[in-house]
Amino acid sequence: MSKALDTATAPSLGTAITAGYEKRLMVTAGRASQELGAKITSRLALEPVDPGLKTFADGEVYCRYGESIRGADLFIVQSICASEREGLTPNDALMELLLMIHAAKHASAHRIIAVCPWYGYSRQDKKSAPREPISARLVAELLEVAGIDRLVTMDLHAGQMQGFFSKTVDHMTAMPILTQFVQDNIGDQDLTIIAPDAGRVKLVKNFARKVGAPYALLEKERPAQGVAEIGHVIGDVKDKTAVIVDDIIGTGGTLAAAAQTVMDEGARRVYAVATHGLFAGNAFQTLDDSPLEGIVVTDTVPLRSGAPSMVRQLTSADILTDSIRRIFLDDSVSEIFAGENQLF
Ligand code: R5P
């Protein structure tokens, strides 16, 4: 749209001249979040901006937007995750995201908002042993150097990670989707909500309050990377329907061990809900072999093929679309969660 600067009618002693043109909201998506991006743009009744992504023969990535994004608020949807369909690793997705941000900066977008519902590397948010990197912090620095003005993300592994950014972080949660599912589908049974490790206690306490059920805690040890062992159960699971609530399903080891423990302690049946279903390695087999009767995740990460029928995916697109709309309009984002998005 061409714009006119009306100096003739501007107040002579004012401090600003208004241009009289409308703000533009544009949305694009990387190849790791094509489907989620399409759900968001269809809810906004928009066509996505083509980011013109290509992979060269040597594996380098290229990006060139298919139209002008000058002056627009550009929302770039890309979880930092693998995409089986596109043959991407999380590192490919991250590099692609950085290039999309950088291209947008040099194409003079007004605001660049990275929408990364799954923030890859978030589990490496501190040094747990000497000589390790703090990878989640490095990802934050990379996003800022590339040129983001803002980050929209969902159920960070640790909410404190927001402090890695000097830019604004909108921390969304999928908990309303998951609590609603439990209330609608499992809610009439004798429920207990289970925290699979100490890190999820606050989340599970809030989840249990929302669904009106008691909660129990498991004591998890990681004797080696990727190995989960459950020790004690703190709380009553006997004759209960147990719902394990976690933020991430990686190898499925945590959930399988947690499900076995609560069944050994006398639970009648066991389900699991989590925001980010990575299902890495042999996760589907591990979970299929476990006592879990059902698993619900959201679509922050594309569901790998071969999921057993007990895995169900719900969409996070409604919450993300609402957030995008509100950020664009400078409306309250926490209103979506009645102010409780920082509590999880
Ligand atoms: C750990 O603190 C997380 O909340 C998850 O429990 C963990 O990342 C799940 O990983 P996995 O499925 O590989 O056991």
Short mmCIF file of C-alpha atoms and ligand atoms in Angstrom, two decimals:
data_model
loop_
_atom_site.label_atom_id
_atom_site.label_comp_id
_atom_site.label_asym_id
_atom_site.label_seq_id
_atom_site.Cartn_x
_atom_site.Cartn_y
_atom_site.Cartn_z
CA MET A 1 0.00 0.00 0.00
CA SER A 2 1.46 3.43 -0.81
CA LYS A 3 1.39 5.92 2.02
CA ALA A 4 1.21 9.69 2.25
CA LEU A 5 2.75 11.89 4.90
CA ASP A 6 0.35 14.77 5.46
CA THR A 7 2.61 17.58 6.73
CA ALA A 8 0.06 20.22 5.76
CA THR A 9 -2.44 19.11 8.40
CA ALA A 10 0.11 18.04 11.04
CA PRO A 11 0.08 20.21 14.19
CA SER A 12 2.86 22.77 13.86
CA LEU A 13 4.30 22.31 17.37
CA GLY A 14 3.59 18.61 17.82
CA THR A 15 6.24 15.95 18.37
CA ALA A 16 4.91 13.44 15.86
CA ILE A 17 3.45 13.26 12.40
CA THR A 18 0.97 10.44 11.86
CA ALA A 19 1.26 8.65 8.56
CA GLY A 20 -2.36 7.58 8.44
CA TYR A 21 -1.75 4.04 7.21
CA GLU A 22 -2.80 0.77 8.74
CA LYS A 23 -0.55 -1.69 10.55
CA ARG A 24 -0.01 -4.95 8.71
CA LEU A 25 -0.06 -8.40 10.26
CA MET A 26 1.74 -11.08 8.25
CA VAL A 27 2.47 -14.69 9.12
CA THR A 28 5.03 -17.05 7.68
CA ALA A 29 6.13 -20.53 8.73
CA GLY A 30 9.31 -22.55 8.51
CA ARG A 31 9.37 -26.10 7.24
CA ALA A 32 9.33 -27.63 10.72
CA SER A 33 5.97 -25.98 11.47
CA GLN A 34 4.19 -25.96 8.11
CA GLU A 35 1.00 -27.58 9.41
CA LEU A 36 0.76 -25.48 12.54
CA GLY A 37 1.46 -22.36 10.49
CA ALA A 38 -1.36 -23.30 8.09
CA LYS A 39 -3.80 -23.79 10.99
CA ILE A 40 -2.88 -20.37 12.36
CA THR A 41 -3.19 -18.54 9.03
CA SER A 42 -6.51 -20.21 8.27
CA ARG A 43 -7.85 -19.06 11.65
CA LEU A 44 -6.69 -15.52 10.81
CA ALA A 45 -8.17 -15.82 7.27
CA LEU A 46 -4.73 -15.03 5.86
CA GLU A 47 -2.47 -16.56 3.26
CA PRO A 48 0.95 -17.35 4.74
CA VAL A 49 3.88 -15.37 3.35
CA ASP A 50 6.10 -17.68 1.32
CA PRO A 51 9.54 -17.68 2.99
CA GLY A 52 11.10 -19.19 -0.15
CA LEU A 53 13.09 -21.76 1.80
CA LYS A 54 15.44 -24.05 -0.07
CA THR A 55 18.23 -26.42 0.88
CA PHE A 56 21.28 -26.31 -1.35
CA ALA A 57 23.00 -29.51 -2.47
CA ASP A 58 25.61 -29.08 0.26
CA GLY A 59 22.94 -28.76 2.96
CA GLU A 60 23.04 -24.99 3.46
CA VAL A 61 19.67 -23.26 3.77
CA TYR A 62 18.38 -20.29 1.76
CA CYS A 63 15.45 -17.96 2.42
CA ARG A 64 13.88 -15.18 0.37
CA TYR A 65 10.40 -13.86 1.10
CA GLY A 66 8.08 -14.01 -1.88
CA GLU A 67 6.65 -10.53 -1.29
CA SER A 68 7.43 -7.29 0.48
CA ILE A 69 7.23 -7.44 4.27
CA ARG A 70 8.45 -3.88 4.77
CA GLY A 71 6.69 -2.22 7.70
CA ALA A 72 4.75 -5.36 8.64
CA ASP A 73 4.49 -7.14 11.98
CA LEU A 74 5.83 -10.48 10.77
CA PHE A 75 5.08 -13.56 12.89
CA ILE A 76 7.46 -16.40 12.03
CA VAL A 77 6.08 -19.77 13.14
CA GLN A 78 8.78 -22.38 13.64
CA SER A 79 9.29 -24.82 16.47
CA ILE A 80 12.92 -25.81 16.97
CA CYS A 81 12.21 -29.45 16.29
CA ALA A 82 12.76 -32.24 13.81
CA SER A 83 10.38 -32.72 10.90
CA GLU A 84 10.33 -36.26 9.61
CA ARG A 85 8.32 -35.23 6.55
CA GLU A 86 10.74 -32.47 5.57
CA GLY A 87 13.82 -34.41 6.63
CA LEU A 88 14.87 -31.71 9.11
CA THR A 89 16.77 -32.06 12.36
CA PRO A 90 16.16 -29.58 15.22
CA ASN A 91 19.43 -27.92 14.20
CA ASP A 92 18.15 -27.46 10.64
CA ALA A 93 14.95 -25.94 12.03
CA LEU A 94 16.93 -23.55 14.22
CA MET A 95 19.17 -22.41 11.36
CA GLU A 96 16.14 -21.94 9.13
CA LEU A 97 14.45 -19.86 11.82
CA LEU A 98 17.53 -17.68 12.26
CA LEU A 99 17.73 -17.04 8.52
CA MET A 100 14.02 -16.18 8.32
CA ILE A 101 14.46 -13.69 11.15
CA HIS A 102 17.59 -12.20 9.61
CA ALA A 103 16.00 -11.91 6.17
CA ALA A 104 13.01 -10.16 7.74
CA LYS A 105 15.28 -7.71 9.54
CA HIS A 106 17.06 -6.80 6.32
CA ALA A 107 13.73 -6.58 4.49
CA SER A 108 12.64 -3.88 6.97
CA ALA A 109 9.80 -5.67 8.74
CA HIS A 110 8.47 -3.37 11.45
CA ARG A 111 8.38 -6.02 14.20
CA ILE A 112 9.70 -9.58 13.94
CA ILE A 113 8.00 -12.01 16.28
CA ALA A 114 9.33 -15.57 16.46
CA VAL A 115 6.54 -18.00 17.34
CA CYS A 116 8.39 -21.07 18.64
CA PRO A 117 5.82 -23.11 20.55
CA TRP A 118 8.50 -25.74 21.21
CA TYR A 119 11.79 -24.16 22.20
CA GLY A 120 14.41 -26.75 21.32
CA TYR A 121 17.40 -27.05 23.64
CA SER A 122 15.23 -25.86 26.53
CA ARG A 123 16.23 -28.83 28.67
CA GLN A 124 19.81 -27.59 28.62
CA ASP A 125 19.02 -24.47 30.63
CA LYS A 126 21.85 -24.66 33.17
CA LYS A 127 25.16 -26.37 33.74
CA SER A 128 24.33 -29.70 35.34
CA ALA A 129 27.97 -30.80 35.18
CA PRO A 130 31.26 -28.97 34.69
CA ARG A 131 32.32 -28.05 31.13
CA GLU A 132 28.76 -28.12 29.69
CA PRO A 133 27.25 -25.30 27.61
CA ILE A 134 24.04 -23.54 28.60
CA SER A 135 22.48 -24.29 25.24
CA ALA A 136 19.07 -22.73 25.89
CA ARG A 137 20.81 -19.44 26.67
CA LEU A 138 22.83 -19.65 23.47
CA VAL A 139 19.64 -20.18 21.44
CA ALA A 140 18.17 -17.06 23.06
CA GLU A 141 21.26 -15.05 22.12
CA LEU A 142 21.15 -16.36 18.55
CA LEU A 143 17.49 -15.38 18.16
CA GLU A 144 18.21 -11.89 19.43
CA VAL A 145 21.30 -11.41 17.28
CA ALA A 146 19.33 -12.59 14.24
CA GLY A 147 16.82 -9.82 14.95
CA ILE A 148 13.70 -10.85 16.88
CA ASP A 149 11.70 -8.15 18.60
CA ARG A 150 9.69 -10.66 20.59
CA LEU A 151 9.29 -14.37 21.23
CA VAL A 152 6.05 -16.31 21.62
CA THR A 153 6.61 -19.72 23.12
CA MET A 154 4.71 -22.37 25.01
CA ASP A 155 5.33 -24.34 28.21
CA LEU A 156 9.04 -23.69 28.52
CA HIS A 157 10.82 -26.43 30.39
CA ALA A 158 11.63 -23.80 33.01
CA GLY A 159 9.79 -20.46 33.04
CA GLN A 160 12.96 -18.71 34.24
CA MET A 161 14.36 -19.11 30.73
CA GLN A 162 12.49 -15.92 29.90
CA GLY A 163 15.36 -14.22 31.70
CA PHE A 164 17.76 -15.35 28.96
CA PHE A 165 16.13 -12.73 26.72
CA SER A 166 16.42 -8.98 26.75
CA LYS A 167 13.42 -8.87 24.38
CA THR A 168 9.84 -9.55 25.47
CA VAL A 169 8.81 -13.19 25.83
CA ASP A 170 5.15 -14.17 25.73
CA HIS A 171 5.00 -17.46 27.58
CA MET A 172 1.86 -19.34 26.59
CA THR A 173 0.62 -22.58 28.07
CA ALA A 174 -1.31 -25.51 26.62
CA MET A 175 -2.66 -26.37 30.05
CA PRO A 176 -6.21 -25.09 29.34
CA ILE A 177 -6.36 -27.50 26.37
CA LEU A 178 -5.09 -30.43 28.42
CA THR A 179 -7.17 -29.76 31.55
CA GLN A 180 -10.28 -29.44 29.38
CA PHE A 181 -9.50 -32.75 27.71
CA VAL A 182 -9.10 -34.50 31.06
CA GLN A 183 -12.32 -32.98 32.39
CA ASP A 184 -14.28 -33.95 29.27
CA ASN A 185 -12.86 -37.43 28.77
CA ILE A 186 -11.46 -38.84 32.00
CA GLY A 187 -12.98 -36.50 34.55
CA ASP A 188 -15.79 -38.68 35.93
CA GLN A 189 -13.39 -41.27 37.31
CA ASP A 190 -11.54 -41.25 40.63
CA LEU A 191 -8.66 -39.10 39.42
CA THR A 192 -5.21 -38.39 40.77
CA ILE A 193 -2.82 -36.13 38.85
CA ILE A 194 0.77 -37.30 38.88
CA ALA A 195 3.99 -35.26 38.70
CA PRO A 196 6.65 -37.55 37.17
CA ASP A 197 9.48 -35.59 38.79
CA ALA A 198 10.14 -32.71 41.17
CA GLY A 199 10.42 -30.22 38.30
CA ARG A 200 6.72 -30.62 37.45
CA VAL A 201 5.30 -30.16 40.94
CA LYS A 202 4.06 -26.60 40.45
CA LEU A 203 2.54 -27.46 37.09
CA VAL A 204 0.80 -30.52 38.49
CA LYS A 205 -0.50 -28.68 41.55
CA ASN A 206 -2.18 -26.14 39.27
CA PHE A 207 -3.41 -28.83 36.90
CA ALA A 208 -4.95 -30.78 39.81
CA ARG A 209 -6.63 -27.64 41.13
CA LYS A 210 -8.11 -26.95 37.68
CA VAL A 211 -9.59 -30.42 37.31
CA GLY A 212 -10.57 -30.66 40.99
CA ALA A 213 -8.46 -33.72 41.83
CA PRO A 214 -5.71 -34.56 44.32
CA TYR A 215 -2.14 -35.04 43.16
CA ALA A 216 0.83 -37.29 43.87
CA LEU A 217 4.54 -36.91 43.18
CA LEU A 218 7.11 -39.35 41.90
CA GLU A 219 10.78 -39.23 42.71
CA LYS A 220 12.75 -39.53 39.46
CA GLU A 221 16.46 -40.21 39.08
CA ARG A 222 18.50 -40.00 35.89
CA PRO A 223 21.38 -42.45 36.42
CA ALA A 224 22.52 -41.67 32.84
CA GLN A 225 21.39 -39.31 30.06
CA GLY A 226 18.10 -40.55 28.60
CA VAL A 227 17.55 -43.12 31.39
CA ALA A 228 14.69 -42.51 33.86
CA GLU A 229 14.25 -44.42 37.13
CA ILE A 230 11.36 -43.77 39.49
CA GLY A 231 11.88 -44.20 43.23
CA HIS A 232 9.18 -43.34 45.74
CA VAL A 233 5.56 -42.28 45.23
CA ILE A 234 4.51 -39.44 47.50
CA GLY A 235 0.73 -39.47 47.71
CA ASP A 236 -2.12 -41.94 47.24
CA VAL A 237 -2.65 -43.66 43.89
CA LYS A 238 -4.39 -46.84 45.06
CA ASP A 239 -7.55 -47.62 43.05
CA LYS A 240 -7.20 -44.28 41.26
CA THR A 241 -7.21 -43.28 37.64
CA ALA A 242 -3.77 -41.69 37.37
CA VAL A 243 -3.06 -38.91 34.88
CA ILE A 244 0.63 -38.13 34.52
CA VAL A 245 1.24 -34.52 33.45
CA ASP A 246 4.54 -33.55 31.85
CA ASP A 247 5.83 -30.79 29.61
CA ILE A 248 7.81 -32.98 27.22
CA ILE A 249 7.74 -36.54 25.97
CA GLY A 250 11.21 -37.33 24.64
CA THR A 251 12.20 -40.98 24.55
CA GLY A 252 9.10 -41.88 26.55
CA GLY A 253 11.31 -43.35 29.29
CA THR A 254 9.99 -41.03 32.00
CA LEU A 255 6.34 -41.77 31.22
CA ALA A 256 6.84 -45.51 30.86
CA ALA A 257 8.66 -45.72 34.19
CA ALA A 258 6.13 -43.43 35.89
CA ALA A 259 3.17 -45.41 34.53
CA GLN A 260 4.64 -48.71 35.70
CA THR A 261 5.30 -47.28 39.17
CA VAL A 262 1.76 -46.00 39.71
CA MET A 263 0.31 -49.30 38.48
CA ASP A 264 2.64 -51.20 40.84
CA GLU A 265 1.34 -48.96 43.63
CA GLY A 266 -2.23 -50.02 42.91
CA ALA A 267 -3.62 -47.48 40.41
CA ARG A 268 -6.54 -48.84 38.35
CA ARG A 269 -5.46 -47.26 35.08
CA VAL A 270 -3.01 -44.66 33.88
CA TYR A 271 -3.02 -41.95 31.20
CA ALA A 272 -0.57 -39.19 30.30
CA VAL A 273 -0.83 -35.66 28.92
CA ALA A 274 2.03 -33.43 27.79
CA THR A 275 2.45 -30.28 25.73
CA HIS A 276 5.35 -31.29 23.49
CA GLY A 277 5.32 -34.77 21.96
CA LEU A 278 8.80 -35.25 20.50
CA PHE A 279 8.57 -39.07 20.57
CA ALA A 280 12.27 -39.49 19.88
CA GLY A 281 13.98 -42.76 18.99
CA ASN A 282 11.93 -45.78 20.08
CA ALA A 283 9.45 -43.73 22.08
CA PHE A 284 6.36 -45.18 20.40
CA GLN A 285 7.45 -48.73 21.14
CA THR A 286 8.45 -47.87 24.71
CA LEU A 287 5.08 -46.25 25.36
CA ASP A 288 3.10 -48.97 23.58
CA ASP A 289 4.79 -51.54 25.83
CA SER A 290 3.94 -49.53 28.98
CA PRO A 291 0.69 -49.74 30.99
CA LEU A 292 -0.46 -46.36 29.60
CA GLU A 293 -3.98 -46.50 28.15
CA GLY A 294 -3.86 -43.13 26.44
CA ILE A 295 -1.49 -40.23 25.74
CA VAL A 296 -2.51 -36.72 24.72
CA VAL A 297 -0.08 -34.18 23.29
CA THR A 298 -0.46 -30.96 21.33
CA ASP A 299 0.78 -30.07 17.86
CA THR A 300 3.59 -27.74 18.95
CA VAL A 301 5.75 -30.40 17.29
CA PRO A 302 4.60 -32.40 14.23
CA LEU A 303 3.54 -35.92 15.20
CA ARG A 304 5.96 -38.51 13.85
CA SER A 305 4.50 -41.27 11.71
CA GLY A 306 3.79 -44.65 13.27
CA ALA A 307 2.14 -43.34 16.44
CA PRO A 308 0.17 -46.06 18.25
CA SER A 309 -3.61 -45.50 18.39
CA MET A 310 -3.38 -44.54 22.09
CA VAL A 311 -1.63 -41.26 21.08
CA ARG A 312 -3.95 -38.36 20.41
CA GLN A 313 -2.89 -34.90 19.22
CA LEU A 314 -4.83 -31.72 20.04
CA THR A 315 -4.15 -28.38 18.42
CA SER A 316 -2.46 -25.42 20.07
CA ALA A 317 -3.42 -23.23 17.10
CA ASP A 318 -6.38 -21.52 18.79
CA ILE A 319 -4.26 -20.25 21.69
CA LEU A 320 -1.41 -19.22 19.40
CA THR A 321 -3.74 -17.46 16.96
CA ASP A 322 -5.39 -15.56 19.79
CA SER A 323 -1.95 -14.59 21.11
CA ILE A 324 -0.80 -13.37 17.69
CA ARG A 325 -3.96 -11.31 17.26
CA ARG A 326 -3.55 -9.73 20.69
CA ILE A 327 0.16 -8.98 20.25
CA PHE A 328 -0.57 -7.31 16.94
CA LEU A 329 -3.35 -5.21 18.47
CA ASP A 330 -1.35 -4.45 21.66
CA ASP A 331 -4.04 -6.20 23.71
CA SER A 332 -3.46 -8.19 26.86
CA VAL A 333 -2.09 -11.66 26.22
CA SER A 334 -2.39 -12.92 29.80
CA GLU A 335 -6.18 -12.41 29.54
CA ILE A 336 -6.28 -15.58 27.42
CA PHE A 337 -5.32 -17.52 30.54
CA ALA A 338 -7.02 -15.27 33.06
CA GLY A 339 -3.54 -14.22 34.17
CA GLU A 340 -2.44 -17.78 34.97
CA ASN A 341 0.05 -18.38 32.17
CA GLN A 342 2.99 -17.58 34.45
CA LEU A 343 1.84 -20.04 37.09
CA PHE A 344 2.53 -23.21 35.14
C1 R5P B 1 12.12 -33.66 32.42
O1 R5P B 1 12.41 -32.91 33.34
C2 R5P B 1 10.98 -33.40 31.50
O2 R5P B 1 9.94 -32.75 32.16
C3 R5P B 1 10.48 -34.68 30.86
O3 R5P B 1 10.02 -35.55 31.88
C4 R5P B 1 11.55 -35.36 30.09
O4 R5P B 1 12.18 -34.46 29.22
C5 R5P B 1 10.97 -36.52 29.31
O5 R5P B 1 12.01 -37.15 28.63
P1 R5P B 1 11.94 -38.69 28.25
O6 R5P B 1 10.63 -38.93 27.58
O7 R5P B 1 13.12 -38.88 27.34
O8 R5P B 1 12.09 -39.48 29.51
#
